[in-house]
Amino acid sequence: MEATNGVAAHRTVTLRDVARLAGVSVATASKALNGQPQVRAETRARVVKAAEQLSFSPNTFAQSLITQRSGTVGLLTSDLEGRFSIPILMGAEDAFGSDQTSVFLCDARGDTIREKHHLRALLTRRVDGLIVVGARPDTRPSLGRDLPVPVVYAYAPSDDPADLSLVTDNIGGGRLAVDHLIRCGRRRIAHITGDPGYGAAHDRARGALDRLAEENLELAGGEVWFGMWSEAWGRGATRMLLERCPDVDAIFAGSDEIARGVLDVLHEERIDVPGQVAVIGFDNWNILAVNARPPLTTVDLNLEQLGRIAAQRLSAAMEGNPGSGVETIAGRLVTRESTAPIG
């Protein structure tokens, strides 16, 4: 059987083979491939070239002994449906991909005991860090300051200001929605939203009201319609709104589910969307927004970007540069046919 560069083709290439071909010690080859700063650039290039030439694939366990890293992080969530945790996971995996870091997903199902169990299991597996994703964008209890690995909280902020938390900008999202409606020429804008027990519902309403006030506009219907995060509530609230304010020309719904209910009633009443009434939702939940009739303009929470930034911040913390406080990630408007300029 032929040999390639002195290495028998039938056996696994080792770090020693790479070192021999590059003309360096095994220790230097290891440092070069693991990005250690003590290695000169030309030496590193020679080692990398040798590794590529030999199709060298480092043993993960052996690497972990050298770097004291397992190459894994845990993503601990309480989001049962995955509506928020899955996009965050995708963004985190994108950011970790170049470093060949794997992400373990554990669902605590909103159960504190289950969360503690998953936490112990992840630490036993020697994960290098943790991303904790809440099921709702309200403050959650910190996992504590005595954990052996860094932690980044995403979507739901920790109640400890010493922790680093990344959150979505719900106030900015409310402003963004109403600003778009105003730019479409709408002046009688109503707001139907969800559970008043959610801080996000109040934040979205605050952003909407602030933007209306800047234009000296009153909220159509005279109040924010708080209720439930459901299509049924969207239908019921829209019927009440039309009775009180039949000349409404735009409705900002606090979620895409609510917006679907709004659209149902407007169709039943033969009110043209967006000709007579424009409708905008929140979340950009694709299965609802794209399949609505007409397709729904909505505010995207930018959750994949949130996941990418969470991974970047966790990587920095793993390198000895931990952060703290709350960092806000802006949303973006996704424009579809349910909104259009008047005329």
PDB file of N, CA, C and O in Angstrom, residues 266-337:
ATOM      1  N   LEU A 266     -62.263  41.632  10.509  1.00  0.00           N
ATOM      2  CA  LEU A 266     -62.310  42.617   9.422  1.00  0.00           C
ATOM      3  C   LEU A 266     -62.845  41.975   8.144  1.00  0.00           C
ATOM      4  O   LEU A 266     -63.638  42.589   7.410  1.00  0.00           O
ATOM      5  N   HIS A 267     -62.464  40.733   7.870  1.00  0.00           N
ATOM      6  CA  HIS A 267     -63.005  40.024   6.703  1.00  0.00           C
ATOM      7  C   HIS A 267     -64.504  39.778   6.864  1.00  0.00           C
ATOM      8  O   HIS A 267     -65.275  39.954   5.910  1.00  0.00           O
ATOM      9  N   GLU A 268     -64.905  39.361   8.074  1.00  0.00           N
ATOM     10  CA  GLU A 268     -66.322  39.102   8.333  1.00  0.00           C
ATOM     11  C   GLU A 268     -67.161  40.366   8.100  1.00  0.00           C
ATOM     12  O   GLU A 268     -68.293  40.293   7.603  1.00  0.00           O
ATOM     13  N   GLU A 269     -66.606  41.508   8.475  1.00  0.00           N
ATOM     14  CA  GLU A 269     -67.321  42.784   8.330  1.00  0.00           C
ATOM     15  C   GLU A 269     -67.128  43.400   6.946  1.00  0.00           C
ATOM     16  O   GLU A 269     -67.571  44.529   6.711  1.00  0.00           O
ATOM     17  N   ARG A 270     -66.464  42.672   6.073  1.00  0.00           N
ATOM     18  CA  ARG A 270     -66.203  43.134   4.698  1.00  0.00           C
ATOM     19  C   ARG A 270     -65.461  44.473   4.675  1.00  0.00           C
ATOM     20  O   ARG A 270     -65.732  45.359   3.849  1.00  0.00           O
ATOM     21  N   ILE A 271     -64.533  44.593   5.605  1.00  0.00           N
ATOM     22  CA  ILE A 271     -63.658  45.772   5.658  1.00  0.00           C
ATOM     23  C   ILE A 271     -62.362  45.427   4.940  1.00  0.00           C
ATOM     24  O   ILE A 271     -61.691  44.459   5.308  1.00  0.00           O
ATOM     25  N   ASP A 272     -62.032  46.197   3.934  1.00  0.00           N
ATOM     26  CA  ASP A 272     -60.858  45.885   3.120  1.00  0.00           C
ATOM     27  C   ASP A 272     -59.559  46.129   3.885  1.00  0.00           C
ATOM     28  O   ASP A 272     -59.375  47.157   4.538  1.00  0.00           O
ATOM     29  N   VAL A 273     -58.653  45.138   3.807  1.00  0.00           N
ATOM     30  CA  VAL A 273     -57.312  45.240   4.391  1.00  0.00           C
ATOM     31  C   VAL A 273     -56.310  45.128   3.244  1.00  0.00           C
ATOM     32  O   VAL A 273     -56.327  44.135   2.497  1.00  0.00           O
ATOM     33  N   PRO A 274     -55.482  46.124   3.028  1.00  0.00           N
ATOM     34  CA  PRO A 274     -55.251  47.304   3.865  1.00  0.00           C
ATOM     35  C   PRO A 274     -55.970  48.568   3.396  1.00  0.00           C
ATOM     36  O   PRO A 274     -55.719  49.647   3.941  1.00  0.00           O
ATOM     37  N   GLY A 275     -56.845  48.463   2.371  1.00  0.00           N
ATOM     38  CA  GLY A 275     -57.462  49.659   1.813  1.00  0.00           C
ATOM     39  C   GLY A 275     -58.137  50.540   2.851  1.00  0.00           C
ATOM     40  O   GLY A 275     -57.894  51.753   2.917  1.00  0.00           O
ATOM     41  N   GLN A 276     -59.013  49.933   3.689  1.00  0.00           N
ATOM     42  CA  GLN A 276     -59.695  50.701   4.732  1.00  0.00           C
ATOM     43  C   GLN A 276     -58.954  50.670   6.061  1.00  0.00           C
ATOM     44  O   GLN A 276     -58.831  51.682   6.742  1.00  0.00           O
ATOM     45  N   VAL A 277     -58.482  49.492   6.441  1.00  0.00           N
ATOM     46  CA  VAL A 277     -57.776  49.331   7.736  1.00  0.00           C
ATOM     47  C   VAL A 277     -56.490  48.545   7.500  1.00  0.00           C
ATOM     48  O   VAL A 277     -56.520  47.426   6.958  1.00  0.00           O
ATOM     49  N   ALA A 278     -55.387  49.139   7.912  1.00  0.00           N
ATOM     50  CA  ALA A 278     -54.094  48.441   7.865  1.00  0.00           C
ATOM     51  C   ALA A 278     -53.906  47.664   9.166  1.00  0.00           C
ATOM     52  O   ALA A 278     -54.374  48.090  10.225  1.00  0.00           O
ATOM     53  N   VAL A 279     -53.237  46.517   9.078  1.00  0.00           N
ATOM     54  CA  VAL A 279     -53.005  45.685  10.269  1.00  0.00           C
ATOM     55  C   VAL A 279     -51.531  45.308  10.332  1.00  0.00           C
ATOM     56  O   VAL A 279     -50.937  44.899   9.323  1.00  0.00           O
ATOM     57  N   ILE A 280     -50.962  45.440  11.517  1.00  0.00           N
ATOM     58  CA  ILE A 280     -49.564  45.055  11.722  1.00  0.00           C
ATOM     59  C   ILE A 280     -49.468  44.209  12.985  1.00  0.00           C
ATOM     60  O   ILE A 280     -50.156  44.480  13.981  1.00  0.00           O
ATOM     61  N   GLY A 281     -48.676  43.155  12.936  1.00  0.00           N
ATOM     62  CA  GLY A 281     -48.503  42.266  14.081  1.00  0.00           C
ATOM     63  C   GLY A 281     -47.149  42.423  14.744  1.00  0.00           C
ATOM     64  O   GLY A 281     -46.443  43.413  14.536  1.00  0.00           O
ATOM     65  N   PHE A 282     -46.783  41.423  15.537  1.00  0.00           N
ATOM     66  CA  PHE A 282     -45.517  41.460  16.276  1.00  0.00           C
ATOM     67  C   PHE A 282     -45.053  40.016  16.491  1.00  0.00           C
ATOM     68  O   PHE A 282     -45.847  39.170  16.876  1.00  0.00           O
ATOM     69  N   ASP A 283     -43.805  39.733  16.222  1.00  0.00           N
ATOM     70  CA  ASP A 283     -43.111  38.442  16.430  1.00  0.00           C
ATOM     71  C   ASP A 283     -42.554  37.867  15.134  1.00  0.00           C
ATOM     72  O   ASP A 283     -41.583  37.131  15.160  1.00  0.00           O
ATOM     73  N   ASN A 284     -43.213  38.163  13.983  1.00  0.00           N
ATOM     74  CA  ASN A 284     -42.852  37.538  12.714  1.00  0.00           C
ATOM     75  C   ASN A 284     -42.811  36.020  12.860  1.00  0.00           C
ATOM     76  O   ASN A 284     -41.855  35.360  12.450  1.00  0.00           O
ATOM     77  N   TRP A 285     -43.882  35.472  13.419  1.00  0.00           N
ATOM     78  CA  TRP A 285     -44.038  34.024  13.517  1.00  0.00           C
ATOM     79  C   TRP A 285     -44.492  33.560  12.139  1.00  0.00           C
ATOM     80  O   TRP A 285     -45.652  33.692  11.760  1.00  0.00           O
ATOM     81  N   ASN A 286     -43.583  33.003  11.374  1.00  0.00           N
ATOM     82  CA  ASN A 286     -43.758  32.791   9.947  1.00  0.00           C
ATOM     83  C   ASN A 286     -45.019  32.025   9.586  1.00  0.00           C
ATOM     84  O   ASN A 286     -45.715  32.362   8.637  1.00  0.00           O
ATOM     85  N   ILE A 287     -45.333  30.979  10.342  1.00  0.00           N
ATOM     86  CA  ILE A 287     -46.480  30.140  10.000  1.00  0.00           C
ATOM     87  C   ILE A 287     -47.783  30.931  10.065  1.00  0.00           C
ATOM     88  O   ILE A 287     -48.746  30.639   9.350  1.00  0.00           O
ATOM     89  N   LEU A 288     -47.820  31.965  10.905  1.00  0.00           N
ATOM     90  CA  LEU A 288     -49.001  32.818  11.008  1.00  0.00           C
ATOM     91  C   LEU A 288     -48.923  33.995  10.045  1.00  0.00           C
ATOM     92  O   LEU A 288     -49.884  34.297   9.345  1.00  0.00           O
ATOM     93  N   ALA A 289     -47.770  34.670  10.038  1.00  0.00           N
ATOM     94  CA  ALA A 289     -47.656  35.917   9.288  1.00  0.00           C
ATOM     95  C   ALA A 289     -47.717  35.700   7.777  1.00  0.00           C
ATOM     96  O   ALA A 289     -48.435  36.404   7.063  1.00  0.00           O
ATOM     97  N   VAL A 290     -46.996  34.715   7.279  1.00  0.00           N
ATOM     98  CA  VAL A 290     -46.936  34.495   5.829  1.00  0.00           C
ATOM     99  C   VAL A 290     -48.240  33.920   5.308  1.00  0.00           C
ATOM    100  O   VAL A 290     -48.673  34.238   4.188  1.00  0.00           O
ATOM    101  N   ASN A 291     -48.908  33.094   6.107  1.00  0.00           N
ATOM    102  CA  ASN A 291     -50.135  32.434   5.665  1.00  0.00           C
ATOM    103  C   ASN A 291     -51.399  33.222   5.970  1.00  0.00           C
ATOM    104  O   ASN A 291     -52.503  32.750   5.677  1.00  0.00           O
ATOM    105  N   ALA A 292     -51.257  34.400   6.573  1.00  0.00           N
ATOM    106  CA  ALA A 292     -52.423  35.255   6.795  1.00  0.00           C
ATOM    107  C   ALA A 292     -52.915  35.773   5.445  1.00  0.00           C
ATOM    108  O   ALA A 292     -52.189  35.789   4.456  1.00  0.00           O
ATOM    109  N   ARG A 293     -54.180  36.185   5.404  1.00  0.00           N
ATOM    110  CA  ARG A 293     -54.741  36.772   4.190  1.00  0.00           C
ATOM    111  C   ARG A 293     -55.298  38.154   4.506  1.00  0.00           C
ATOM    112  O   ARG A 293     -56.303  38.262   5.173  1.00  0.00           O
ATOM    113  N   PRO A 294     -54.634  39.207   4.040  1.00  0.00           N
ATOM    114  CA  PRO A 294     -53.375  39.208   3.291  1.00  0.00           C
ATOM    115  C   PRO A 294     -52.187  38.917   4.215  1.00  0.00           C
ATOM    116  O   PRO A 294     -52.313  39.016   5.431  1.00  0.00           O
ATOM    117  N   PRO A 295     -51.022  38.529   3.648  1.00  0.00           N
ATOM    118  CA  PRO A 295     -49.834  38.300   4.477  1.00  0.00           C
ATOM    119  C   PRO A 295     -49.553  39.503   5.376  1.00  0.00           C
ATOM    120  O   PRO A 295     -49.759  40.652   4.987  1.00  0.00           O
ATOM    121  N   LEU A 296     -49.069  39.197   6.565  1.00  0.00           N
ATOM    122  CA  LEU A 296     -49.049  40.162   7.661  1.00  0.00           C
ATOM    123  C   LEU A 296     -47.719  40.920   7.778  1.00  0.00           C
ATOM    124  O   LEU A 296     -46.655  40.315   7.903  1.00  0.00           O
ATOM    125  N   THR A 297     -47.807  42.235   7.744  1.00  0.00           N
ATOM    126  CA  THR A 297     -46.665  43.061   8.140  1.00  0.00           C
ATOM    127  C   THR A 297     -46.473  42.883   9.639  1.00  0.00           C
ATOM    128  O   THR A 297     -47.446  42.851  10.403  1.00  0.00           O
ATOM    129  N   THR A 298     -45.237  42.759  10.079  1.00  0.00           N
ATOM    130  CA  THR A 298     -44.998  42.445  11.490  1.00  0.00           C
ATOM    131  C   THR A 298     -43.610  42.913  11.932  1.00  0.00           C
ATOM    132  O   THR A 298     -42.755  43.213  11.095  1.00  0.00           O
ATOM    133  N   VAL A 299     -43.412  42.980  13.217  1.00  0.00           N
ATOM    134  CA  VAL A 299     -42.114  43.333  13.787  1.00  0.00           C
ATOM    135  C   VAL A 299     -41.380  42.049  14.160  1.00  0.00           C
ATOM    136  O   VAL A 299     -41.901  41.226  14.919  1.00  0.00           O
ATOM    137  N   ASP A 300     -40.216  41.859  13.585  1.00  0.00           N
ATOM    138  CA  ASP A 300     -39.385  40.683  13.855  1.00  0.00           C
ATOM    139  C   ASP A 300     -38.494  40.965  15.054  1.00  0.00           C
ATOM    140  O   ASP A 300     -37.818  42.000  15.107  1.00  0.00           O
ATOM    141  N   LEU A 301     -38.464  40.042  16.015  1.00  0.00           N
ATOM    142  CA  LEU A 301     -37.674  40.224  17.239  1.00  0.00           C
ATOM    143  C   LEU A 301     -36.175  40.020  17.025  1.00  0.00           C
ATOM    144  O   LEU A 301     -35.385  40.242  17.936  1.00  0.00           O
ATOM    145  N   ASN A 302     -35.785  39.564  15.840  1.00  0.00           N
ATOM    146  CA  ASN A 302     -34.364  39.373  15.533  1.00  0.00           C
ATOM    147  C   ASN A 302     -33.721  38.351  16.476  1.00  0.00           C
ATOM    148  O   ASN A 302     -32.601  38.546  16.973  1.00  0.00           O
ATOM    149  N   LEU A 303     -34.424  37.239  16.695  1.00  0.00           N
ATOM    150  CA  LEU A 303     -33.963  36.266  17.688  1.00  0.00           C
ATOM    151  C   LEU A 303     -32.699  35.520  17.249  1.00  0.00           C
ATOM    152  O   LEU A 303     -31.872  35.159  18.096  1.00  0.00           O
ATOM    153  N   GLU A 304     -32.540  35.279  15.948  1.00  0.00           N
ATOM    154  CA  GLU A 304     -31.302  34.626  15.515  1.00  0.00           C
ATOM    155  C   GLU A 304     -30.098  35.522  15.791  1.00  0.00           C
ATOM    156  O   GLU A 304     -29.039  35.044  16.200  1.00  0.00           O
ATOM    157  N   GLN A 305     -30.269  36.830  15.566  1.00  0.00           N
ATOM    158  CA  GLN A 305     -29.189  37.761  15.884  1.00  0.00           C
ATOM    159  C   GLN A 305     -28.929  37.783  17.385  1.00  0.00           C
ATOM    160  O   GLN A 305     -27.772  37.839  17.828  1.00  0.00           O
ATOM    161  N   LEU A 306     -30.002  37.702  18.168  1.00  0.00           N
ATOM    162  CA  LEU A 306     -29.853  37.622  19.622  1.00  0.00           C
ATOM    163  C   LEU A 306     -29.019  36.402  19.996  1.00  0.00           C
ATOM    164  O   LEU A 306     -28.119  36.478  20.844  1.00  0.00           O
ATOM    165  N   GLY A 307     -29.295  35.249  19.342  1.00  0.00           N
ATOM    166  CA  GLY A 307     -28.528  34.039  19.604  1.00  0.00           C
ATOM    167  C   GLY A 307     -27.073  34.181  19.204  1.00  0.00           C
ATOM    168  O   GLY A 307     -26.176  33.715  19.911  1.00  0.00           O
ATOM    169  N   ARG A 308     -26.828  34.813  18.053  1.00  0.00           N
ATOM    170  CA  ARG A 308     -25.442  35.007  17.613  1.00  0.00           C
ATOM    171  C   ARG A 308     -24.660  35.869  18.593  1.00  0.00           C
ATOM    172  O   ARG A 308     -23.521  35.547  18.959  1.00  0.00           O
ATOM    173  N   ILE A 309     -25.281  36.951  19.037  1.00  0.00           N
ATOM    174  CA  ILE A 309     -24.588  37.838  19.963  1.00  0.00           C
ATOM    175  C   ILE A 309     -24.391  37.158  21.319  1.00  0.00           C
ATOM    176  O   ILE A 309     -23.351  37.314  21.961  1.00  0.00           O
ATOM    177  N   ALA A 310     -25.388  36.364  21.754  1.00  0.00           N
ATOM    178  CA  ALA A 310     -25.240  35.616  23.010  1.00  0.00           C
ATOM    179  C   ALA A 310     -24.036  34.686  22.938  1.00  0.00           C
ATOM    180  O   ALA A 310     -23.252  34.570  23.889  1.00  0.00           O
ATOM    181  N   ALA A 311     -23.871  34.015  21.789  1.00  0.00           N
ATOM    182  CA  ALA A 311     -22.728  33.113  21.612  1.00  0.00           C
ATOM    183  C   ALA A 311     -21.412  33.885  21.622  1.00  0.00           C
ATOM    184  O   ALA A 311     -20.415  33.444  22.215  1.00  0.00           O
ATOM    185  N   GLN A 312     -21.400  35.035  20.976  1.00  0.00           N
ATOM    186  CA  GLN A 312     -20.190  35.865  20.966  1.00  0.00           C
ATOM    187  C   GLN A 312     -19.823  36.344  22.360  1.00  0.00           C
ATOM    188  O   GLN A 312     -18.647  36.312  22.759  1.00  0.00           O
ATOM    189  N   ARG A 313     -20.832  36.769  23.126  1.00  0.00           N
ATOM    190  CA  ARG A 313     -20.565  37.251  24.487  1.00  0.00           C
ATOM    191  C   ARG A 313     -20.105  36.095  25.381  1.00  0.00           C
ATOM    192  O   ARG A 313     -19.246  36.274  26.241  1.00  0.00           O
ATOM    193  N   LEU A 314     -20.688  34.905  25.167  1.00  0.00           N
ATOM    194  CA  LEU A 314     -20.281  33.750  25.961  1.00  0.00           C
ATOM    195  C   LEU A 314     -18.844  33.356  25.611  1.00  0.00           C
ATOM    196  O   LEU A 314     -18.056  33.027  26.502  1.00  0.00           O
ATOM    197  N   SER A 315     -18.503  33.394  24.338  1.00  0.00           N
ATOM    198  CA  SER A 315     -17.133  33.075  23.925  1.00  0.00           C
ATOM    199  C   SER A 315     -16.142  34.033  24.578  1.00  0.00           C
ATOM    200  O   SER A 315     -15.070  33.621  25.041  1.00  0.00           O
ATOM    201  N   ALA A 316     -16.495  35.323  24.622  1.00  0.00           N
ATOM    202  CA  ALA A 316     -15.627  36.312  25.259  1.00  0.00           C
ATOM    203  C   ALA A 316     -15.467  36.010  26.746  1.00  0.00           C
ATOM    204  O   ALA A 316     -14.366  36.108  27.303  1.00  0.00           O
ATOM    205  N   ALA A 317     -16.585  35.624  27.396  1.00  0.00           N
ATOM    206  CA  ALA A 317     -16.526  35.293  28.824  1.00  0.00           C
ATOM    207  C   ALA A 317     -15.661  34.066  29.065  1.00  0.00           C
ATOM    208  O   ALA A 317     -14.926  33.987  30.048  1.00  0.00           O
ATOM    209  N   MET A 318     -15.725  33.091  28.142  1.00  0.00           N
ATOM    210  CA  MET A 318     -14.912  31.886  28.266  1.00  0.00           C
ATOM    211  C   MET A 318     -13.422  32.201  28.104  1.00  0.00           C
ATOM    212  O   MET A 318     -12.565  31.457  28.582  1.00  0.00           O
ATOM    213  N   GLU A 319     -13.128  33.321  27.431  1.00  0.00           N
ATOM    214  CA  GLU A 319     -11.739  33.748  27.263  1.00  0.00           C
ATOM    215  C   GLU A 319     -11.293  34.683  28.380  1.00  0.00           C
ATOM    216  O   GLU A 319     -10.204  35.245  28.327  1.00  0.00           O
ATOM    217  N   GLY A 320     -12.156  34.857  29.389  1.00  0.00           N
ATOM    218  CA  GLY A 320     -11.786  35.687  30.531  1.00  0.00           C
ATOM    219  C   GLY A 320     -12.267  37.112  30.465  1.00  0.00           C
ATOM    220  O   GLY A 320     -11.802  37.970  31.230  1.00  0.00           O
ATOM    221  N   ASN A 321     -13.221  37.396  29.552  1.00  0.00           N
ATOM    222  CA  ASN A 321     -13.750  38.758  29.413  1.00  0.00           C
ATOM    223  C   ASN A 321     -15.257  38.770  29.642  1.00  0.00           C
ATOM    224  O   ASN A 321     -16.034  38.984  28.699  1.00  0.00           O
ATOM    225  N   PRO A 322     -15.697  38.524  30.871  1.00  0.00           N
ATOM    226  CA  PRO A 322     -17.136  38.468  31.151  1.00  0.00           C
ATOM    227  C   PRO A 322     -17.773  39.855  31.095  1.00  0.00           C
ATOM    228  O   PRO A 322     -17.119  40.867  31.337  1.00  0.00           O
ATOM    229  N   GLY A 323     -19.031  39.889  30.748  1.00  0.00           N
ATOM    230  CA  GLY A 323     -19.780  41.137  30.759  1.00  0.00           C
ATOM    231  C   GLY A 323     -20.818  41.122  31.869  1.00  0.00           C
ATOM    232  O   GLY A 323     -20.973  40.134  32.588  1.00  0.00           O
ATOM    233  N   SER A 324     -21.537  42.226  31.995  1.00  0.00           N
ATOM    234  CA  SER A 324     -22.611  42.312  32.988  1.00  0.00           C
ATOM    235  C   SER A 324     -23.619  43.341  32.514  1.00  0.00           C
ATOM    236  O   SER A 324     -23.368  44.102  31.576  1.00  0.00           O
ATOM    237  N   GLY A 325     -24.775  43.358  33.165  1.00  0.00           N
ATOM    238  CA  GLY A 325     -25.815  44.303  32.795  1.00  0.00           C
ATOM    239  C   GLY A 325     -26.713  43.769  31.692  1.00  0.00           C
ATOM    240  O   GLY A 325     -26.686  42.591  31.359  1.00  0.00           O
ATOM    241  N   VAL A 326     -27.511  44.669  31.127  1.00  0.00           N
ATOM    242  CA  VAL A 326     -28.502  44.291  30.116  1.00  0.00           C
ATOM    243  C   VAL A 326     -28.152  44.945  28.783  1.00  0.00           C
ATOM    244  O   VAL A 326     -27.937  46.151  28.715  1.00  0.00           O
ATOM    245  N   GLU A 327     -28.112  44.138  27.737  1.00  0.00           N
ATOM    246  CA  GLU A 327     -27.841  44.620  26.383  1.00  0.00           C
ATOM    247  C   GLU A 327     -29.092  44.382  25.547  1.00  0.00           C
ATOM    248  O   GLU A 327     -29.632  43.276  25.531  1.00  0.00           O
ATOM    249  N   THR A 328     -29.548  45.421  24.850  1.00  0.00           N
ATOM    250  CA  THR A 328     -30.794  45.339  24.086  1.00  0.00           C
ATOM    251  C   THR A 328     -30.516  45.170  22.602  1.00  0.00           C
ATOM    252  O   THR A 328     -29.690  45.880  22.029  1.00  0.00           O
ATOM    253  N   ILE A 329     -31.228  44.222  21.987  1.00  0.00           N
ATOM    254  CA  ILE A 329     -31.096  43.941  20.562  1.00  0.00           C
ATOM    255  C   ILE A 329     -32.326  44.488  19.839  1.00  0.00           C
ATOM    256  O   ILE A 329     -33.459  44.131  20.169  1.00  0.00           O
ATOM    257  N   ALA A 330     -32.111  45.352  18.859  1.00  0.00           N
ATOM    258  CA  ALA A 330     -33.222  45.985  18.146  1.00  0.00           C
ATOM    259  C   ALA A 330     -33.925  44.995  17.228  1.00  0.00           C
ATOM    260  O   ALA A 330     -33.299  44.092  16.657  1.00  0.00           O
ATOM    261  N   GLY A 331     -35.243  45.182  17.078  1.00  0.00           N
ATOM    262  CA  GLY A 331     -36.016  44.395  16.137  1.00  0.00           C
ATOM    263  C   GLY A 331     -35.992  45.045  14.762  1.00  0.00           C
ATOM    264  O   GLY A 331     -35.336  46.064  14.540  1.00  0.00           O
ATOM    265  N   ARG A 332     -36.740  44.442  13.821  1.00  0.00           N
ATOM    266  CA  ARG A 332     -36.807  44.994  12.470  1.00  0.00           C
ATOM    267  C   ARG A 332     -38.213  44.792  11.917  1.00  0.00           C
ATOM    268  O   ARG A 332     -38.916  43.854  12.293  1.00  0.00           O
ATOM    269  N   LEU A 333     -38.589  45.675  11.030  1.00  0.00           N
ATOM    270  CA  LEU A 333     -39.923  45.612  10.422  1.00  0.00           C
ATOM    271  C   LEU A 333     -39.888  44.721   9.180  1.00  0.00           C
ATOM    272  O   LEU A 333     -38.985  44.833   8.347  1.00  0.00           O
ATOM    273  N   VAL A 334     -40.851  43.802   9.085  1.00  0.00           N
ATOM    274  CA  VAL A 334     -41.013  42.968   7.896  1.00  0.00           C
ATOM    275  C   VAL A 334     -42.320  43.384   7.228  1.00  0.00           C
ATOM    276  O   VAL A 334     -43.400  43.147   7.772  1.00  0.00           O
ATOM    277  N   THR A 335     -42.214  44.037   6.089  1.00  0.00           N
ATOM    278  CA  THR A 335     -43.386  44.615   5.431  1.00  0.00           C
ATOM    279  C   THR A 335     -44.015  43.636   4.449  1.00  0.00           C
ATOM    280  O   THR A 335     -43.335  43.100   3.571  1.00  0.00           O
ATOM    281  N   ARG A 336     -45.323  43.395   4.630  1.00  0.00           N
ATOM    282  CA  ARG A 336     -46.075  42.552   3.710  1.00  0.00           C
ATOM    283  C   ARG A 336     -47.373  43.285   3.322  1.00  0.00           C
ATOM    284  O   ARG A 336     -47.500  44.482   3.576  1.00  0.00           O
ATOM    285  N   GLU A 337     -48.326  42.569   2.753  1.00  0.00           N
ATOM    286  CA  GLU A 337     -49.474  43.226   2.119  1.00  0.00           C
ATOM    287  C   GLU A 337     -50.526  43.766   3.074  1.00  0.00           C
ATOM    288  O   GLU A 337     -51.455  44.453   2.636  1.00  0.00           O
TER     289      GLU A 337
END
